[in-house]
Every structure is written in structure tokens, then in C-alpha cells.
GROMACS .gro file of C-alpha atoms in nm:
model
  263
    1UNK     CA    1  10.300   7.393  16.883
    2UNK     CA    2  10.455   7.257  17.167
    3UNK     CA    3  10.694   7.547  17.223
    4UNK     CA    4  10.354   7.780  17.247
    5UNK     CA    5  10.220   7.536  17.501
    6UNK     CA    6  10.497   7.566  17.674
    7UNK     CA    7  10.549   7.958  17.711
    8UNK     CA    8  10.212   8.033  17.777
    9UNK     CA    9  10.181   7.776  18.041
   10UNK     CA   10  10.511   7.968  18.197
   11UNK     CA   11  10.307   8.270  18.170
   12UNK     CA   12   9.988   8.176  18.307
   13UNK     CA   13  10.190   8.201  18.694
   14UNK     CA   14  10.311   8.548  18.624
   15UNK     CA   15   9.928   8.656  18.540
   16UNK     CA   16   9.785   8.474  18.810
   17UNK     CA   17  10.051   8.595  19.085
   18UNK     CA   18   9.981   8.941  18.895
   19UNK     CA   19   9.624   8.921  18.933
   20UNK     CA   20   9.664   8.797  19.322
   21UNK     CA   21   9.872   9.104  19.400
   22UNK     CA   22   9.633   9.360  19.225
   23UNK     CA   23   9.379   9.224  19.460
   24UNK     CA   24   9.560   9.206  19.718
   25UNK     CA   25   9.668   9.546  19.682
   26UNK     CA   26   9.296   9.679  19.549
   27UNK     CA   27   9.195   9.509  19.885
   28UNK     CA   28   9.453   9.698  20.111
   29UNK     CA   29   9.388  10.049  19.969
   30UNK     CA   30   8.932   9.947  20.020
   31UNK     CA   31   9.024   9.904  20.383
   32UNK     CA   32   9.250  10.222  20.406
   33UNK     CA   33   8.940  10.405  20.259
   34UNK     CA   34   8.630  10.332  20.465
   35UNK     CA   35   8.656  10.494  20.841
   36UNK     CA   36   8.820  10.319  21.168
   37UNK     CA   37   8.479  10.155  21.299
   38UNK     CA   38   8.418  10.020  20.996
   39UNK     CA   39   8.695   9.837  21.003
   40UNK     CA   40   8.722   9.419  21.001
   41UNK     CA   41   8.896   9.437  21.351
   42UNK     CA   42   8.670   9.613  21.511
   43UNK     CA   43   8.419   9.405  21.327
   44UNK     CA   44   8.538   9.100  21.516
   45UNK     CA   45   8.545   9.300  21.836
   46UNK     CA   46   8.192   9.437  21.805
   47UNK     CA   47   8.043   9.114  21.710
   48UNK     CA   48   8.054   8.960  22.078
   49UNK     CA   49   7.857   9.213  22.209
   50UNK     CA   50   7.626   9.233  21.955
   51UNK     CA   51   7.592   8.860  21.989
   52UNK     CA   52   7.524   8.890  22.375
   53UNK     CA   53   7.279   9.185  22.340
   54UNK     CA   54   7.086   8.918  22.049
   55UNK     CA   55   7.083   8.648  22.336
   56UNK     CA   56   6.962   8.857  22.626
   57UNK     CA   57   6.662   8.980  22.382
   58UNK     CA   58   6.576   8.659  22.264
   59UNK     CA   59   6.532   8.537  22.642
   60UNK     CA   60   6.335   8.870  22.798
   61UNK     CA   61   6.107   8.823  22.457
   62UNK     CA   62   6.036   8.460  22.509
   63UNK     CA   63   6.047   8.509  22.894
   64UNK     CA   64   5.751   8.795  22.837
   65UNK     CA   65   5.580   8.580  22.572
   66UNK     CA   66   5.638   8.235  22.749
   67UNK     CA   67   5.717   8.114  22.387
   68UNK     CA   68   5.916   8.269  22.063
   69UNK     CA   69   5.844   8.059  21.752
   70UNK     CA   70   6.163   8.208  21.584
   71UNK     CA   71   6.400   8.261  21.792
   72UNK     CA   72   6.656   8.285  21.568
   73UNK     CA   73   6.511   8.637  21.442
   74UNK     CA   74   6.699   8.880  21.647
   75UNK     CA   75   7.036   8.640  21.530
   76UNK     CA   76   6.952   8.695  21.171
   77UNK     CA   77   6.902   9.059  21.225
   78UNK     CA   78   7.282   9.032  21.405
   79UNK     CA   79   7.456   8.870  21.104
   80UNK     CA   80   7.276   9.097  20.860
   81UNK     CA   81   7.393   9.440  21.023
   82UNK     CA   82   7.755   9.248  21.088
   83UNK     CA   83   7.752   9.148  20.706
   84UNK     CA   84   7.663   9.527  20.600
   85UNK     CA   85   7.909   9.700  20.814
   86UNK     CA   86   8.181   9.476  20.813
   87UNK     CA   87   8.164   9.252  20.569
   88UNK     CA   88   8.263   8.914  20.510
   89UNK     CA   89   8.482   8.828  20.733
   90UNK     CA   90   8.291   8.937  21.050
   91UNK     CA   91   7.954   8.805  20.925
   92UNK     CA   92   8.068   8.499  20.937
   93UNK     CA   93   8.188   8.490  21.284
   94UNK     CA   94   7.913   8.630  21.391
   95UNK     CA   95   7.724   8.321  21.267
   96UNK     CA   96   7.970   8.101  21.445
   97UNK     CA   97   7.903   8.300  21.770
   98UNK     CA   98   7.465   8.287  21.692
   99UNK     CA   99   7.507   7.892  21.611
  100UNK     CA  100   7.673   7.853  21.974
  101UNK     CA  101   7.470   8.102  22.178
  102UNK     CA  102   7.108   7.945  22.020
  103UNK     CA  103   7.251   7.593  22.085
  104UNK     CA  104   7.383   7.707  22.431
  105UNK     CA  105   7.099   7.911  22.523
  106UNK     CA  106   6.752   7.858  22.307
  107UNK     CA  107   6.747   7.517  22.177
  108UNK     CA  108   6.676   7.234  22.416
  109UNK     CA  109   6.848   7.070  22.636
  110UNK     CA  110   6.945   7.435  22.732
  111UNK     CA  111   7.252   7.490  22.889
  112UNK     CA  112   7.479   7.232  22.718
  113UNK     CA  113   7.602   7.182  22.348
  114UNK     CA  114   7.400   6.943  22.162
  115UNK     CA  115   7.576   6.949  21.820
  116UNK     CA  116   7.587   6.569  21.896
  117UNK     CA  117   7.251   6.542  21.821
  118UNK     CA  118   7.066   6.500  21.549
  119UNK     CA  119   6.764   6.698  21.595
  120UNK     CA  120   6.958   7.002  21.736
  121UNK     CA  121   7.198   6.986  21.447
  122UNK     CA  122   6.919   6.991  21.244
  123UNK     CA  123   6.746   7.307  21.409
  124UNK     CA  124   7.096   7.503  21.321
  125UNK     CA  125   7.126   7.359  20.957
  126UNK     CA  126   6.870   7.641  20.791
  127UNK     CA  127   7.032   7.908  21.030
  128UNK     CA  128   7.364   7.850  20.880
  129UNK     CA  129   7.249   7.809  20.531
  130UNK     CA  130   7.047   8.124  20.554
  131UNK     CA  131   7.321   8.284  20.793
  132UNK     CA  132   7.622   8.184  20.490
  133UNK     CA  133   7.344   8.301  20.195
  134UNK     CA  134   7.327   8.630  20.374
  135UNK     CA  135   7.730   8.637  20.417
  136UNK     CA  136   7.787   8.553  20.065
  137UNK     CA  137   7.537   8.838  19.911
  138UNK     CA  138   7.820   9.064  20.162
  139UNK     CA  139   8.099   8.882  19.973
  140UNK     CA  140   7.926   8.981  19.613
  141UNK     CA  141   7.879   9.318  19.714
  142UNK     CA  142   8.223   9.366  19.855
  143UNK     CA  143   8.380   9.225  19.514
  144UNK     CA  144   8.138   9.457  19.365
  145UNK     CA  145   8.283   9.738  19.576
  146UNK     CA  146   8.619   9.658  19.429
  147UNK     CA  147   8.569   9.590  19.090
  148UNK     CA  148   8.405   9.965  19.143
  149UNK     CA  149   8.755  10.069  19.294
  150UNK     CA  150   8.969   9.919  18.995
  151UNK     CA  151   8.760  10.037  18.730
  152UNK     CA  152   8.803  10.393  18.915
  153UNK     CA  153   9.192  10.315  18.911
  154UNK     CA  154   9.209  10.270  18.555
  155UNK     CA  155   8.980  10.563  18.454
  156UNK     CA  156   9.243  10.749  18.672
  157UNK     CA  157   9.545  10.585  18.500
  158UNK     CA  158   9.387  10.655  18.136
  159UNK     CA  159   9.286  11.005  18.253
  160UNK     CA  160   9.617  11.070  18.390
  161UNK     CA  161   9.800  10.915  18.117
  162UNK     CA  162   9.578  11.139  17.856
  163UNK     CA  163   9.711  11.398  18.051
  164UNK     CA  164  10.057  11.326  17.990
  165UNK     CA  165  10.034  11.313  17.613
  166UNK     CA  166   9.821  11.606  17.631
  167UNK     CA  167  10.072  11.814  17.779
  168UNK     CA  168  10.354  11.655  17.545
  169UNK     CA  169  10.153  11.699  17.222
  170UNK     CA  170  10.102  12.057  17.332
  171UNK     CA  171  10.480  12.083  17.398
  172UNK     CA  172  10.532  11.966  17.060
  173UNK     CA  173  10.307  12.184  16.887
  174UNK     CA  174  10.448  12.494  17.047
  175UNK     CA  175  10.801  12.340  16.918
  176UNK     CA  176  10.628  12.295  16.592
  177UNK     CA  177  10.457  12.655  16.574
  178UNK     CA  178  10.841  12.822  16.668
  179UNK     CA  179  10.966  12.580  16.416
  180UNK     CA  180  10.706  12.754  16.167
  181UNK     CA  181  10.788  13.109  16.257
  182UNK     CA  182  11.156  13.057  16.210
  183UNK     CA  183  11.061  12.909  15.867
  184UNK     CA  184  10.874  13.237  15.818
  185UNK     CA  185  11.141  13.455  15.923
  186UNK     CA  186  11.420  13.266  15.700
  187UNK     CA  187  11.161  13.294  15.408
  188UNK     CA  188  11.088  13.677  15.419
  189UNK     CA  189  11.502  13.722  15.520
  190UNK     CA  190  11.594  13.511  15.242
  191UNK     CA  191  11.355  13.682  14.972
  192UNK     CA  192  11.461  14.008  15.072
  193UNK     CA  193  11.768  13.920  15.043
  194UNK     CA  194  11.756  13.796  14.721
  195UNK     CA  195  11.555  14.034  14.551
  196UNK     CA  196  11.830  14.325  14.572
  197UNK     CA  197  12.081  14.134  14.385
  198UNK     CA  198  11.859  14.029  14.119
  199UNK     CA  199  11.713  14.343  14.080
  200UNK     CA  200  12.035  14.479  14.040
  201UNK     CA  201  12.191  14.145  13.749
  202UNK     CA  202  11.821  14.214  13.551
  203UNK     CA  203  11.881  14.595  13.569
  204UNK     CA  204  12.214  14.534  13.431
  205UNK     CA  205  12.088  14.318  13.149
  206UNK     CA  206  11.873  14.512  13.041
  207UNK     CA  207  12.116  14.841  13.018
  208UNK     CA  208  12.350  14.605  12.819
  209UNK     CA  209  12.054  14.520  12.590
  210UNK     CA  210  11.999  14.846  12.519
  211UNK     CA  211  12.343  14.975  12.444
  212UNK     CA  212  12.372  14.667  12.210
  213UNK     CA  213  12.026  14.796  12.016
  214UNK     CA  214  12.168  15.118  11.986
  215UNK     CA  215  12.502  14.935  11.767
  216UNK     CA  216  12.472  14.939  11.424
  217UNK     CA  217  12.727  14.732  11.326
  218UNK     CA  218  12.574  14.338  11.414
  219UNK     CA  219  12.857  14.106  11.447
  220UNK     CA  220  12.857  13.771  11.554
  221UNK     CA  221  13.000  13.800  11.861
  222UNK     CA  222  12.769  14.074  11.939
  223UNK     CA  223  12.462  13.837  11.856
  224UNK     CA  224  12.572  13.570  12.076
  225UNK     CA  225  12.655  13.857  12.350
  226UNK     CA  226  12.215  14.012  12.288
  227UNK     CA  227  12.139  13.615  12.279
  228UNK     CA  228  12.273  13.593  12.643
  229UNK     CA  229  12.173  13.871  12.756
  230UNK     CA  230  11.793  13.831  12.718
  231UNK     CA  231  11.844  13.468  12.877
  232UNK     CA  232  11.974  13.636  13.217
  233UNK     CA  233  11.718  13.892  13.133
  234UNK     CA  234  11.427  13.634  13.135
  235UNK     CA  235  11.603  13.432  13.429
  236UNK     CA  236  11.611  13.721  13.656
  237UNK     CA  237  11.238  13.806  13.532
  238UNK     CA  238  11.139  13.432  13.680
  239UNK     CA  239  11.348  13.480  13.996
  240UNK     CA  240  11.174  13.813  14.051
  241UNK     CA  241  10.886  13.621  14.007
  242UNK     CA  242  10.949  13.358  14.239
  243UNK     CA  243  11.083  13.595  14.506
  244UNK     CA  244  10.783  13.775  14.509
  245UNK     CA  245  10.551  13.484  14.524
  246UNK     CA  246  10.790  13.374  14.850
  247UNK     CA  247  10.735  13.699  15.002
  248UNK     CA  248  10.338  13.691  14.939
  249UNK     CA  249  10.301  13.364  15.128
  250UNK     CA  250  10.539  13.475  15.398
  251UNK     CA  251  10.321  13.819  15.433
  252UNK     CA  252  10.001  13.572  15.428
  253UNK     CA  253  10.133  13.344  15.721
  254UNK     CA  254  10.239  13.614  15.922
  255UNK     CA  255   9.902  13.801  15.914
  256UNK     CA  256  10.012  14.118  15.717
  257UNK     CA  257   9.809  14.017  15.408
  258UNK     CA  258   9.434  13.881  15.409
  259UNK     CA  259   9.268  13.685  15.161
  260UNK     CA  260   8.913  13.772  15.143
  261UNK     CA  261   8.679  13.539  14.918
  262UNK     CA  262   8.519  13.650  14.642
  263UNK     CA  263   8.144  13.535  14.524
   0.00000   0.00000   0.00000
């Protein structure tokens, strides 16, 4: 019992550093698949400016309406379009960017950090939790994404692998069809081949058996000499027999002879 313990806990590592690299590797070829700009770098890039376009709109709207009672709307709408383009990763940078620029730039005192205090810690608390609810829907759809890739891998694999034993079972059954043909071939060869000879022994027999019918004179040795005879005579009979049979099945396989059912 121990021993088991012991070898799968020695295999669990091996899985789990298996399983890391298929992700890892499932992860690689998701980024190599979706275009340039939609890629995490740029992500990071783009989210400054998207950030600083939020900011100035938040200010000309409450600077036209003299007050915005969310201001954070236009930051939400940020992370969300960060989140759907470029994912995870970006998303939440772009929350860290929102957090600073409402602190800096909406909440009161304006102008100056105030993560110091309390109340303005408090005023960021739902737009982080909502900001990190909205970056973690990203994450589930991203995994989602790639499960979607690695299920698409292994239908490939199987397909591909179905493939192979497709085209080797087909390989084998032409082998196997030749293989039948020859067997054909030796069996109409070999039953022509026979059948001269035989004919020839039972057409001998049965001369001798009739030059012994014509004797008058029985003798023993005679008798014994009739007795043998009709044995080779009824032996070559059966051969005949079984030669022909041969030659009906190989005339059947090959197409020359069709059976037709009757009712």
C-alpha cells in the first residue's frame, strides 16, 4: 500500500508539470492566433490612452453638468472594452490606471492621492470589486477560449490519427485482396494441374479393369490385381471430384461463374 502511495505521489509532478506545459503551450499558440492589435502588448500600450481619453471625458461632462453622480462610468466602460479585447492581463491594469486617475483627478481633495484616507479608499473599494468582477468574467471566457482550442487539438489528433489507421487498414486490405488473388491463381493452377494426371491414372484403371473382365481364367493373383484396381479407380473418381469442386469455387471468386438464387 505504501509502495502505491509512493509512485503515484512521484507521478502526480510529472502530470502537473505536464499539465503546466500544455497550457503553457495551448496559451502560446491562442496568442499566435488572434491578430497583432489584439495582442496583450499592445493591450498595455493602448490602455494609457484610453485611460486619459476616460479622464478628460469625465471632467468636460461634469465641467458641462457642474456635477456627475457616477463618475466612474466612462472608467467602467474603459476596463470593459480593455477586458474584451485584451483580456486579462490588460484589464487589470487598466483598473490600476482608473483607481489612480479617479483618486488623482475626481475624488476630493483633487489633485493629490488620498489612498490614506478612509473615505477615499472607500469610494474606490466598489470600483475595484466591480472593476476585478468584470476582469475575472474576461479570465472565464479566455479559459473558455482555450479549453475551445484543446478540445479542437484533440478532435484534430483523433481525426488525424483515424486517418492514419485508415490509410494502413486500407494498405492492408489491398495486401490482403493480392494475398486472395494469388490464393486464387495457385487454386485454379494447382487443379488444373492435377486433373490431367488423374484423368490419365483413372483412365488407366479402368482399361486394366476391363482387360481383366475380359480373362476367363480368375486366379488369385488376378483378384487381388481387379481388387486394386477399382480402389485407384474409386480414388481417382474422389480426386476428380475434389478437383472439380476446387475449380468451381476458384471460377466463383474470380467472377467467371454466378450463383443466381432460386425461389
Amino acid at each position: 500500500m505504501k509502495t502505491i502511495q509512493t509512485t503515484r505521489q512521484k507521478e502526480q509532478p510529472h502530470l502537473v508539470h505536464v499539465s503546466l506545459h500544455k497550457n503553457v503551450a495551448l496559451r502560446k499558440q491562442y496568442v499566435a492566433t488572434i491578430p497583432t492589435w489584439r495582442r496583450p502588448i499592445v493591450g498595455y500600450t493602448a490602455t494609457i490612452p484610453i485611460t486619459a481619453f476616460d479622464v478628460v471625458s469625465t471632467l468636460t461632462l461634469q465641467h458641462m453638468l457642474g456635477h456627475v453622480y457616477f463618475p466612474g462610468a466612462f472608467s467602467f466602460l474603459t476596463i470593459t472594452i480593455v477586458a474584451l479585447i485584451w483580456g486579462v492581463g490588460p484589464s487589470l491594469f487598466a483598473i490600476l490606471l482608473c483607481m489612480l486617475a479617479l483618486d488623482y483627478f475626481i475624488i476630493p481633495p483633487i489633485g493629490q492621492f488620498a489612498f490614506h484616507d478612509i473615505i477615499g479608499t472607500l469610494q474606490l473599494i466598489p470600483f475595484f470589486l466591480t472593476g476585478l468582477v468584470i476582469s475575472l468574467i474576461t479570465a472565464q471566457r479566455e479559459r473558455a477560449r482555450l479549453r475551445s482550442l484543446a478540445a479542437e487539438q484533440d478532435l484534430q489528433s483523433y481525426a488525424d490519427e483515424l486517418e492514419t489507421t485508415n490509410t494502413h487498414l486500407e494498405a492492408v486490405n489491398r495486401q490482403l485482396k493480392d494475398t486472395d488473388q494469388l490464393k486464387d491463381r495457385f487454386l485454379s493452377i494447382a487443379s488444373h494441374e492435377l486433373k490431367t494426371p488423374i484423368t490419365s491414372i483413372r483412365g488407366q484403371a479402368q482399361l486394366a479393369l476391363r482387360r481383366l473382365a475380359k480373362q476367363k481364367m480368375k486366379t488369385q493373383e488376378l483378384n487381388e490385381m481387379h481388387s486394386t484396381l477399382e480402389k485407384i479407380n474409386e480414388q481417382t473418381t474422389r480426386l476428380t471430384t475434389l478437383v472439380d469442386e476446387l475449380l468451381d469455387v476458384s471460377s466463383i471468386r474470380s467472377g467467371k461463374i454466378q450463383l443466381h438464387k432460386r425461389e
